[in-house]
Coordinates of C-alpha atoms and ligand atoms in Angstrom, one line a residue:
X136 CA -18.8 2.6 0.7
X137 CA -16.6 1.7 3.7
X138 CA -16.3 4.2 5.9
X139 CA -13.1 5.8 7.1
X140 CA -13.5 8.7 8.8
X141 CA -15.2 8.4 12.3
X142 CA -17.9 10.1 13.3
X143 CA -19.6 11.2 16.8
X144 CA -23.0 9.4 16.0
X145 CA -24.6 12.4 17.8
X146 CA -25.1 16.2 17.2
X147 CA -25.0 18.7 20.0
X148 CA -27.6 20.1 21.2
X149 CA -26.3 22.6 24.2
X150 CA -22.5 23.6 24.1
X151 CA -20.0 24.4 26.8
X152 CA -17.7 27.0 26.4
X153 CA -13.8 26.0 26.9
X154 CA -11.2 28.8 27.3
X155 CA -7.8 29.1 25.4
X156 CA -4.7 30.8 27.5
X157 CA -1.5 31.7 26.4
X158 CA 1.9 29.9 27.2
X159 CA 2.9 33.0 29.4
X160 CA -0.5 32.4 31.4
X161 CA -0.2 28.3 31.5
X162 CA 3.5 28.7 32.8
X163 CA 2.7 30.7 35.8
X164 CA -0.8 29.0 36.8
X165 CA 1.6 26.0 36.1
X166 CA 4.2 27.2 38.9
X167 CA 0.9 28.3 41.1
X168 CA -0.2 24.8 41.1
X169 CA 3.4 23.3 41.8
X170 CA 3.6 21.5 39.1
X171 CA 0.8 19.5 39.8
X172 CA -2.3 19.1 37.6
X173 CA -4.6 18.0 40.5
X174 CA -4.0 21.5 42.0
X175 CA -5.2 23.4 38.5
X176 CA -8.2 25.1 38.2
X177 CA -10.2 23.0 35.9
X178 CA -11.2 26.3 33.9
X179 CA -7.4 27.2 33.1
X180 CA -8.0 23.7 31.3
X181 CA -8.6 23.2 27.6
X182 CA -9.0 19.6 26.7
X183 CA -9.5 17.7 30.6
X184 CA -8.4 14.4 30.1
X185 CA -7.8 14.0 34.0
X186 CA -10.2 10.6 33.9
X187 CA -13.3 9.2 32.0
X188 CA -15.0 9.4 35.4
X189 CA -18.3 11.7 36.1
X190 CA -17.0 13.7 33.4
X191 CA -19.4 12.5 30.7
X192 CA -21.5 14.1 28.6
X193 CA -25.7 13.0 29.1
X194 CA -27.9 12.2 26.3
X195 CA -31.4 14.1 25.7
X196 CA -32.9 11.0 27.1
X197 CA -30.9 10.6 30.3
X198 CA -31.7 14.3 30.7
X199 CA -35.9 13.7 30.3
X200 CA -35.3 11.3 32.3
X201 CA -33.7 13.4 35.1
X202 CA -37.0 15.5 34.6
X203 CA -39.0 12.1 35.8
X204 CA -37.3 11.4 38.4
X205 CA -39.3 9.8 41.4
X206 CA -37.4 11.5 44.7
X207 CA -40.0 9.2 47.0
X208 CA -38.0 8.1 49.5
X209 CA -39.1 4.7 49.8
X210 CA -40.1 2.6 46.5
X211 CA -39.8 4.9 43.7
X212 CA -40.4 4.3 40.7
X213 CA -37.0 5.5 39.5
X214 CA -35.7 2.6 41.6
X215 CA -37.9 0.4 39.5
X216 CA -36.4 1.7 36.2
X217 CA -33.1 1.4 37.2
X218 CA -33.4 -2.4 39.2
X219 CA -35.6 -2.9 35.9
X220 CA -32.7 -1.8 33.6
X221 CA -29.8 -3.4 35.3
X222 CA -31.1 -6.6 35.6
X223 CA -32.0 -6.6 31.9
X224 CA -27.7 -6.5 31.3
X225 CA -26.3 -7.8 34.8
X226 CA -29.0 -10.5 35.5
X227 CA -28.1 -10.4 39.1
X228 CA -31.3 -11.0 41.7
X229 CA -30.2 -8.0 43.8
X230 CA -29.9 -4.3 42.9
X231 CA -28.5 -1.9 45.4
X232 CA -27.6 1.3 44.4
X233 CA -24.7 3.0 45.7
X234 CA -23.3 6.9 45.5
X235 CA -20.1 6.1 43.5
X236 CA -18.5 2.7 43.0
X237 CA -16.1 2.9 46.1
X238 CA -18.9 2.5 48.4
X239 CA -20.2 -0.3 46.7
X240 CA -16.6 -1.5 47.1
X241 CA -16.8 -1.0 50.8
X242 CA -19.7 -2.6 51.5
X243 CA -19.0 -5.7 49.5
X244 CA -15.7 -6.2 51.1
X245 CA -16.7 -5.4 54.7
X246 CA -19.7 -8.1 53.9
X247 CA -17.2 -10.8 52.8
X248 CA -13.3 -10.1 53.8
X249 CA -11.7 -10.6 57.2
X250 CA -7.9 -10.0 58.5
X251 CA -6.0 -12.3 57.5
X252 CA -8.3 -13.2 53.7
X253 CA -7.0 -12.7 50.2
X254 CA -8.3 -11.3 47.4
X255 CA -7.5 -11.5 44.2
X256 CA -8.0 -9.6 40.8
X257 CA -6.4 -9.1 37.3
X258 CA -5.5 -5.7 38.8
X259 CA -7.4 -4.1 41.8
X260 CA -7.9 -0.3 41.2
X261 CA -6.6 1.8 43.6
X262 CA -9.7 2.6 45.6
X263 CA -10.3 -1.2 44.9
X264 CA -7.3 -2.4 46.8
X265 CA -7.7 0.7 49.7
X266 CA -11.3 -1.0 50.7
X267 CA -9.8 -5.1 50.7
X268 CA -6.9 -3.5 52.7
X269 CA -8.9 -1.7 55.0
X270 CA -10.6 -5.1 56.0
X271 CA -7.0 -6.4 56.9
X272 CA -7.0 -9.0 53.9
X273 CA -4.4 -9.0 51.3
X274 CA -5.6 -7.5 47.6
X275 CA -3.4 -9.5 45.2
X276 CA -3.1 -8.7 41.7
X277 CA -2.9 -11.6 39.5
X278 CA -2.5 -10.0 35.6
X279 CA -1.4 -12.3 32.9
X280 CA 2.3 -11.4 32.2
X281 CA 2.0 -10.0 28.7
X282 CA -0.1 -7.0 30.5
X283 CA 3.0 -6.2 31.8
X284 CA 5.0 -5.8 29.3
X285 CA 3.8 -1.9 27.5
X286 CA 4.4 -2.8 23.7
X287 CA 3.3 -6.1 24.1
X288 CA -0.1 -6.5 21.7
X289 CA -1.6 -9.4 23.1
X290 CA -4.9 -8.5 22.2
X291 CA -6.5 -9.3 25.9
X292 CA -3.8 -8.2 27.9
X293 CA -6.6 -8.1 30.8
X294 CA -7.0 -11.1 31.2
X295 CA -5.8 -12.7 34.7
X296 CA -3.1 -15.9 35.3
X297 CA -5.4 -18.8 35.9
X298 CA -2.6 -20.9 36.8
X299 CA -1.6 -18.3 38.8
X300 CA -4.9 -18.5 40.4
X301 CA -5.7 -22.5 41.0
X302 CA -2.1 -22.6 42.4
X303 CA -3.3 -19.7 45.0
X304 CA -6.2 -22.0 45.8
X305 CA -3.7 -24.9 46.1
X306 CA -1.6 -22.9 48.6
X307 CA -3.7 -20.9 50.9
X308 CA -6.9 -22.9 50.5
X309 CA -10.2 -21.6 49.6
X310 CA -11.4 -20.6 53.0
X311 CA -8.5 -18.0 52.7
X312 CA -10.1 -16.6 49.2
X313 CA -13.9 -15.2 50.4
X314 CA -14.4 -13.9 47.0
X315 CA -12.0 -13.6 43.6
X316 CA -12.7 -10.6 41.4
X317 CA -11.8 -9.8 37.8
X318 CA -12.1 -5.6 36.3
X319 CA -12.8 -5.4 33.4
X320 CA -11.3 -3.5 31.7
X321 CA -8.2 -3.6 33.5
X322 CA -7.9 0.2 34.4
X323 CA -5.1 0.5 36.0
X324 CA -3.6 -2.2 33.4
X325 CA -4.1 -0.1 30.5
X326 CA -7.7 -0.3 30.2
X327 CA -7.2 -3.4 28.3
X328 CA -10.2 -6.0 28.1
X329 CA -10.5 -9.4 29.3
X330 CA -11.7 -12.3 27.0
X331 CA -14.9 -14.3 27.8
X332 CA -12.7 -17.2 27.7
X333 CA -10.8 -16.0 30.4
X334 CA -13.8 -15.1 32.4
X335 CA -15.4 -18.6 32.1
X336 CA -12.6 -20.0 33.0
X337 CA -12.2 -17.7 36.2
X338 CA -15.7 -18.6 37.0
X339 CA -15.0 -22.5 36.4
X340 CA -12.3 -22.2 39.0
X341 CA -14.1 -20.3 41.7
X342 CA -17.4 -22.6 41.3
X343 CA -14.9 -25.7 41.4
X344 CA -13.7 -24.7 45.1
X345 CA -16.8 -22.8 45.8
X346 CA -15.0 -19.6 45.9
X347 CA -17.7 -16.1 45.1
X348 CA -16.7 -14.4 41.1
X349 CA -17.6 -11.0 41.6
X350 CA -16.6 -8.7 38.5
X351 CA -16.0 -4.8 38.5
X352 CA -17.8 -3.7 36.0
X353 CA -17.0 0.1 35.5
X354 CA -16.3 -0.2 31.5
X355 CA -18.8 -3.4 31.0
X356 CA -19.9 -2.1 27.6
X357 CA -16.1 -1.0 26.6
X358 CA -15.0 -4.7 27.5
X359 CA -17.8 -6.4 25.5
X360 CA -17.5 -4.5 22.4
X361 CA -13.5 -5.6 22.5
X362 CA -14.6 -9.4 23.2
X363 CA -16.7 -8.9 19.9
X364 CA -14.3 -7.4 17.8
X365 CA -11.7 -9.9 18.7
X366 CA -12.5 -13.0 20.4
X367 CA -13.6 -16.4 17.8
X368 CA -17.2 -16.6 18.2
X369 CA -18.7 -13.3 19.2
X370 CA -18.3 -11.2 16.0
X371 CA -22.3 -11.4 15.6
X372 CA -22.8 -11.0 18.6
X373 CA -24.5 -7.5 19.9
X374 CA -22.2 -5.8 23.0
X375 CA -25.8 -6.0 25.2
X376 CA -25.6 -10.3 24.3
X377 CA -22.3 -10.2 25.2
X378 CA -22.6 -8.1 28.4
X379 CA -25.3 -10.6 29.6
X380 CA -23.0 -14.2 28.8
X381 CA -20.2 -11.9 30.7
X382 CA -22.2 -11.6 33.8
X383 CA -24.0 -14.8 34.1
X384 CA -20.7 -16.5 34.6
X385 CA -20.4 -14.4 37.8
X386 CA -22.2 -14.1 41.2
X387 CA -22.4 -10.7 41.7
X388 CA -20.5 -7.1 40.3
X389 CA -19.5 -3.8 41.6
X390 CA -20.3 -0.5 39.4
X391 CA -18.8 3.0 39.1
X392 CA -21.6 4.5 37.0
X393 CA -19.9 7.1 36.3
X394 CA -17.9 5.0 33.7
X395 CA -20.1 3.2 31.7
X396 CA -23.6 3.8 33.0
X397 CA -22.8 7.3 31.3
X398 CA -23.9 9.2 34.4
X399 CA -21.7 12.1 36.1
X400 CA -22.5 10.2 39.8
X401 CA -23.5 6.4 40.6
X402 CA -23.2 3.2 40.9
X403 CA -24.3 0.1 42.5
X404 CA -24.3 -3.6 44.3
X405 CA -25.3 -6.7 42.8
X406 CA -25.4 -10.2 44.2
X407 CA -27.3 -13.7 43.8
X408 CA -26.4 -14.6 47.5
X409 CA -29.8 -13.7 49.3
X410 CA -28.3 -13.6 52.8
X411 CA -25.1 -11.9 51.6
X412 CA -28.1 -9.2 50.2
X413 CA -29.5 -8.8 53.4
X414 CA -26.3 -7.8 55.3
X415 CA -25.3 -6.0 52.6
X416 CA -28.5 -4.0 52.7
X417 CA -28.2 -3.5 56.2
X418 CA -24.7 -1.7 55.8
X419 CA -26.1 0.2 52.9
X420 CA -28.7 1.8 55.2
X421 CA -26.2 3.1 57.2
X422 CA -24.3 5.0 55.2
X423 CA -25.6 5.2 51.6
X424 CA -29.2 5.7 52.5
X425 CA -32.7 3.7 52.1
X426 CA -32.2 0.2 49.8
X427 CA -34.3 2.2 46.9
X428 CA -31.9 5.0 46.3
X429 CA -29.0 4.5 48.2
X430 CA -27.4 7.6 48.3
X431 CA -28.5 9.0 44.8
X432 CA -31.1 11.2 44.3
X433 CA -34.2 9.7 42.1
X434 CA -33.3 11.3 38.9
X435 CA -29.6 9.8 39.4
X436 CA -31.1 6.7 39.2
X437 CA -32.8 7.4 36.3
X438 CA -29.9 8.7 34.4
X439 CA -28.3 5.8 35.1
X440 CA -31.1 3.6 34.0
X441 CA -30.8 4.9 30.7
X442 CA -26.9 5.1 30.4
X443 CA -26.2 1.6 30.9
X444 CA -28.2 1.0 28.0
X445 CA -26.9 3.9 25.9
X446 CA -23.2 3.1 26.8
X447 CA -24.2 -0.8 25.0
X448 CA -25.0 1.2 21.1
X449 CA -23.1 0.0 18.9
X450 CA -22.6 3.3 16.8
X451 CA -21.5 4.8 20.0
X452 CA -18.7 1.6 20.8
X453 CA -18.1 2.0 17.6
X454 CA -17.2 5.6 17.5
X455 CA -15.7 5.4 21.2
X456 CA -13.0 2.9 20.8
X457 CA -12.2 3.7 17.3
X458 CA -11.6 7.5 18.8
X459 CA -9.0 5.9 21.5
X460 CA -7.9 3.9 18.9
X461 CA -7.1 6.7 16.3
X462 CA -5.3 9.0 19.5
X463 CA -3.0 6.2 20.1
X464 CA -2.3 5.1 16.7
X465 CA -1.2 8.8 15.4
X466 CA 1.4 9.3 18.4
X467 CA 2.8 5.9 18.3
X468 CA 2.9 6.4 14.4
X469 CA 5.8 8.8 14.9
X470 CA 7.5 7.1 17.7
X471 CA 5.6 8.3 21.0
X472 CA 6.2 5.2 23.0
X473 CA 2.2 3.9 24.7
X474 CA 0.6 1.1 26.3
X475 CA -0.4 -1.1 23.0
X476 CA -2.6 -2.0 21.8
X477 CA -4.9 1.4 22.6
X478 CA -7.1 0.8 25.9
X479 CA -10.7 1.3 25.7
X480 CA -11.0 4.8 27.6
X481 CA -7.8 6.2 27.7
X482 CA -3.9 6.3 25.7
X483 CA -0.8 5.7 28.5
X484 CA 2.0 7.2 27.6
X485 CA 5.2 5.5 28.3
X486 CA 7.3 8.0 30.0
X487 CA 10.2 6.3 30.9
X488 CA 10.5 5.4 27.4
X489 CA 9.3 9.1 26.5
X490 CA 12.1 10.8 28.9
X491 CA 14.7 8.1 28.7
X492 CA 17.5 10.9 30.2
X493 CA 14.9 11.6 33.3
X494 CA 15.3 9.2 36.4
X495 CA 12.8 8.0 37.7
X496 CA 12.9 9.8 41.1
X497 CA 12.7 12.8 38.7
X498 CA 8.9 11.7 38.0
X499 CA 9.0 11.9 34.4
X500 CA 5.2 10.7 34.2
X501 CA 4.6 13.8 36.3
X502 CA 6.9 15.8 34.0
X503 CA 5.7 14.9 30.9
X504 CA 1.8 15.9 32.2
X505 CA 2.9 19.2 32.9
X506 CA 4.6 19.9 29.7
X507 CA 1.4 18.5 27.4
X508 CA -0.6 21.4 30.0
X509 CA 2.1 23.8 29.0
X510 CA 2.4 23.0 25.2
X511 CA -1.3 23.1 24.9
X512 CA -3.3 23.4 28.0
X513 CA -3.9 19.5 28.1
X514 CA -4.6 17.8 31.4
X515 CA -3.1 14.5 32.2
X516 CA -2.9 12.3 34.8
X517 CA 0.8 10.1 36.1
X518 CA 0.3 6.9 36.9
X519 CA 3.8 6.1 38.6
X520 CA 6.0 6.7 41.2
X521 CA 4.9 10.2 42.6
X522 CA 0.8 7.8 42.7
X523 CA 2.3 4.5 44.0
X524 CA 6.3 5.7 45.0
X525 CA 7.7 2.4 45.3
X526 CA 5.0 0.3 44.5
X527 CA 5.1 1.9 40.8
X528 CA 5.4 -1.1 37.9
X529 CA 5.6 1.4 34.7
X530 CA 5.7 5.3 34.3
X531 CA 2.7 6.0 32.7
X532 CA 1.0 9.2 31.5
X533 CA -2.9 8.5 31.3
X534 CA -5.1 10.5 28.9
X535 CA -9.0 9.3 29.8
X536 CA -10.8 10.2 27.0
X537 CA -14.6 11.6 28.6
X538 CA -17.6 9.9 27.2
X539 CA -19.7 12.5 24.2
X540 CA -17.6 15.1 25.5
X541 CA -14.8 15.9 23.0
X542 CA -15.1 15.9 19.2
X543 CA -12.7 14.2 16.7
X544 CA -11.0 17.8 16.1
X545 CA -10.7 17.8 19.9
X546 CA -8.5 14.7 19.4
X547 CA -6.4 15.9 16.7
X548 CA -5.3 19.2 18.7
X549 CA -4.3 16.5 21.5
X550 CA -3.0 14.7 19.0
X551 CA -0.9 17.1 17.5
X552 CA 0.7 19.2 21.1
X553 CA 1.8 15.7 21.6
X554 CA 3.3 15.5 18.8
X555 CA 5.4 18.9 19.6
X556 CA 6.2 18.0 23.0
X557 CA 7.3 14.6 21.3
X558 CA 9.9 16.6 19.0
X559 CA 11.4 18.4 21.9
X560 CA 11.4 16.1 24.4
X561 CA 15.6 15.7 25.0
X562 CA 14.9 19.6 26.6
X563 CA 12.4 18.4 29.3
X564 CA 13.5 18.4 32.8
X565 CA 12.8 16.3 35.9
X566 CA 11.1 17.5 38.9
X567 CA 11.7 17.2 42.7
X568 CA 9.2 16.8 45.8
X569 CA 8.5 20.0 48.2
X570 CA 5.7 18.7 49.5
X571 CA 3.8 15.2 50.3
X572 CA 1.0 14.2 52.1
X573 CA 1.8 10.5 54.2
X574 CA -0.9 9.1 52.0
X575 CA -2.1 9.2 48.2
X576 CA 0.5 11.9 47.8
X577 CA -0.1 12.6 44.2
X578 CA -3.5 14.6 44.9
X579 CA -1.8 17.5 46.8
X580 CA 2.1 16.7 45.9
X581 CA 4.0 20.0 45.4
X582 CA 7.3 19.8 42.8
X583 CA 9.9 22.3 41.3
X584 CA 11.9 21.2 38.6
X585 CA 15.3 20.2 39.4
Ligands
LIG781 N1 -12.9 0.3 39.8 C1 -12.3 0.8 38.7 C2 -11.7 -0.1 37.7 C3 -12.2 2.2 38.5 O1 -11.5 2.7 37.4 C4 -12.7 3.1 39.5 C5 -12.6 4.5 39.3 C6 -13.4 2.5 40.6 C7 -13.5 1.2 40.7 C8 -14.0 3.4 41.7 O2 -15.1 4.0 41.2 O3 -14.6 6.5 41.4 O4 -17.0 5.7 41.2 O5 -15.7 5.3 43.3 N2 -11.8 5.1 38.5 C9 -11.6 6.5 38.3 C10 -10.5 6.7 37.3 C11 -11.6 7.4 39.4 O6 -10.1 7.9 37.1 O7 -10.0 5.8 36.7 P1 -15.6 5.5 41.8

């Protein structure tokens, strides 16, 4: 019988209570916060769909394995499991493991880049780009231009311009380019995969001039399982096989593991270069921590040793991008303009297309977040002008689905608030700025509307 209901392959076992509030309630912790989400107390929350990051749910495995944790400080076993358990996926010779993935950003980038150096990636991530700029070297995005188009269902909308890319080379020269980076997915893209033909031929290039392919691998498993579901070749394929061709085309990776390594905190190096590994390692003990831990506690490691794995199970892939899937099809089914095709880890709203009669120095991404909290007590994030002012491609409304943490009725609740808000949506207003920090203003912005 073919299946068509989708299922969490997994029962719970211990529960967390979430709290409902009334409109009258969300309103004025809504004016509290300044119409900012960031500034919300996550228990006046209901469904958090702020980001996919930390706020994942452990399996009964990850959480025996927090019970054997090794917190030696030098040479734990824990460190063994996890080295053990990456290299079984990444295949890379060196394993360091790092407190979140920025500061495995920071340490790769301080190792390679200098003023003056380019980088360049489908689409850095924000902390991504912060850490090349902070070396003085340029991070330059390099996205294919269907990604850049929001209705557009090129189904690997990810993927970077290699044209784009050899003619870079062509310009600058390679000495310019210390290392050339794709994320997979593209987060800030649309969580929207890259093919393996696209990586090869990224790889091809940089081996060609001799240029480092590093990948950041945050949603490894979420990538694979798309390359396998739509690329000629890989359909019987496992997501672990294809995980392992992905990575051997590259020399090294940065991880958040607090994406796909299922963990709530982690993440880690990886290199072949041994005399890259031994600066790098040198940087890592002084600020991370000892090579073997790095800044996570022994039973991090472990959890993380057993999440990569988890987050490669193909009931779960199954169950986690058809559950995106299902969110993004059932809005756009009655008109909600997103990001298409659905990403892997999260819907984006199109606001601008949403709020068509607010401008955009009216934030409508910020607008529409703060009515879905209102409607229903849903959390949101903007991606748009009030995170990147002028800088801002799209106005975007991201809704990061957590890993194990919500169930399918979860989804249709989000599902149908925003539908309601959706019905309504000619009597939403813009906002205005009362308040901005000089930097990454959207964490602490304060707004009224207009
Ligand atoms: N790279 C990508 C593609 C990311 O999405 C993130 C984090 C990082 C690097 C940095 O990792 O947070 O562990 O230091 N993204 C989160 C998000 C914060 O909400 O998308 P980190």
């Amino acid at each position: 019988m073919p299946v068509k209901t989708i299922y969490e392959p997994f029962r719970i076992k211990s529960v967390e209570p979430i709290r409902g509030t009334t409109r009258a309630e969300r309103e004025s912790m809504l004016r509290e916060a300044h119409y900012n989400l960031f500034l919300l107390k996550a228990d006046d929350v209901l469904i958090d769909l702020l980001t996919d990051s930390g706020t994942g749910a452990m399996s009964t495995h990850q959480w025996a394995g927090i019970m054997e944790g090794d917190e030696s400080y030098a040479g734990s076993r824990s460190f063994q499991n996890f080295k053990s358990s990456i290299q079984d996926i990444f295949g890379f010779k060196h394993v360091m493991p790092t407190h979140q993935g920025r500061a495995a950003e920071r340490i790769l980038f301080q190792t390679m880049c200098k003023a003056g150096d380019i980088v360049p990636n489908n689409t850095h991530f924000d902390t991504t780009r912060a850490n090349v700029e902070f070396t003085g070297a340029e991070a330059l995005d390099l996205q294919i231009p269907e990604g850049k188009i929001p209705d557009n269902r090129y189904p690997f909308k990810g993927n970077m311009d290699v044209a784009a890319l050899e003619a870079l080379i062509q310009k600058v020269g390679k000495e310019k380019i210390p290392l050339a980076m794709l994320t997979v997915t593209n987060n800030s893209g649309g969580g929207q995969p890259v093919s393996m033909e696209n990586t090869r031929a990224v790889s091809t290039i940089c081996r060609k001039h001799g240029i480092p392919f590093y990948i950041d691998a945050c949603r490894f498993a979420e990538n694979a399982y798309f390359i396998k579901l739509r690329e000629a070749g890989y359909a019987d394929k496992t997501p672990k096989e294809i995980a392992q061709e992905m990575f051997s085309l590259a020399d090294g990776c940065t991880m958040s593991a607090k994406k796909d390594g299922m963990a709530n905190i982690g993440g880690f190096l990886c290199t072949n270069d041994d005399r890259l590994a031994q600066r790098e390692s040198d940087l890592l003990i002084l600020t991370e921590g000892y090579p073997t831990y790095g800044g996570l506690a022994g039973r991090d490691l472990e959890a993380v040793a057993i999440g990569v794995q988890e987050a490669l199970d193909i009931d779960y892939l199954k169950y986690r991008i058809s559950s995106t899937a299902y969110l993004g099809n059932k809005i756009s089914e009655h008109g909600v303009p997103i990001v298409q095709p659905p990403g892997g880890h999260a819907i984006y709203i199109d606001a601008k297309a949403f709020l068509p009669h607010v401008p955009v120095e009216q934030f409508p991404g910020v607008a529409l977040a703060a009515e879905l909290y209102l409607e229903g007590g849903i959390r949101a994030v903007e991606i748009g002008s009030l995170m990147f002012a002028a800088a801002a491609k799209m106005e975007l409304v991201r809704l990061a689905i957590p890993r194990r943490v919500y169930t399918q009725s979860h989804i249709d609740y989000v599902v149908e608030v925003i539908l309601d808000v959706w019905e309504r949506r000619e009597q939403i207003k813009g906002l205005k700025l009362t308040y901005e920090a000089p930097f990454l203003r959207h964490f602490t912005a304060k707004l009224e509307p207009v």
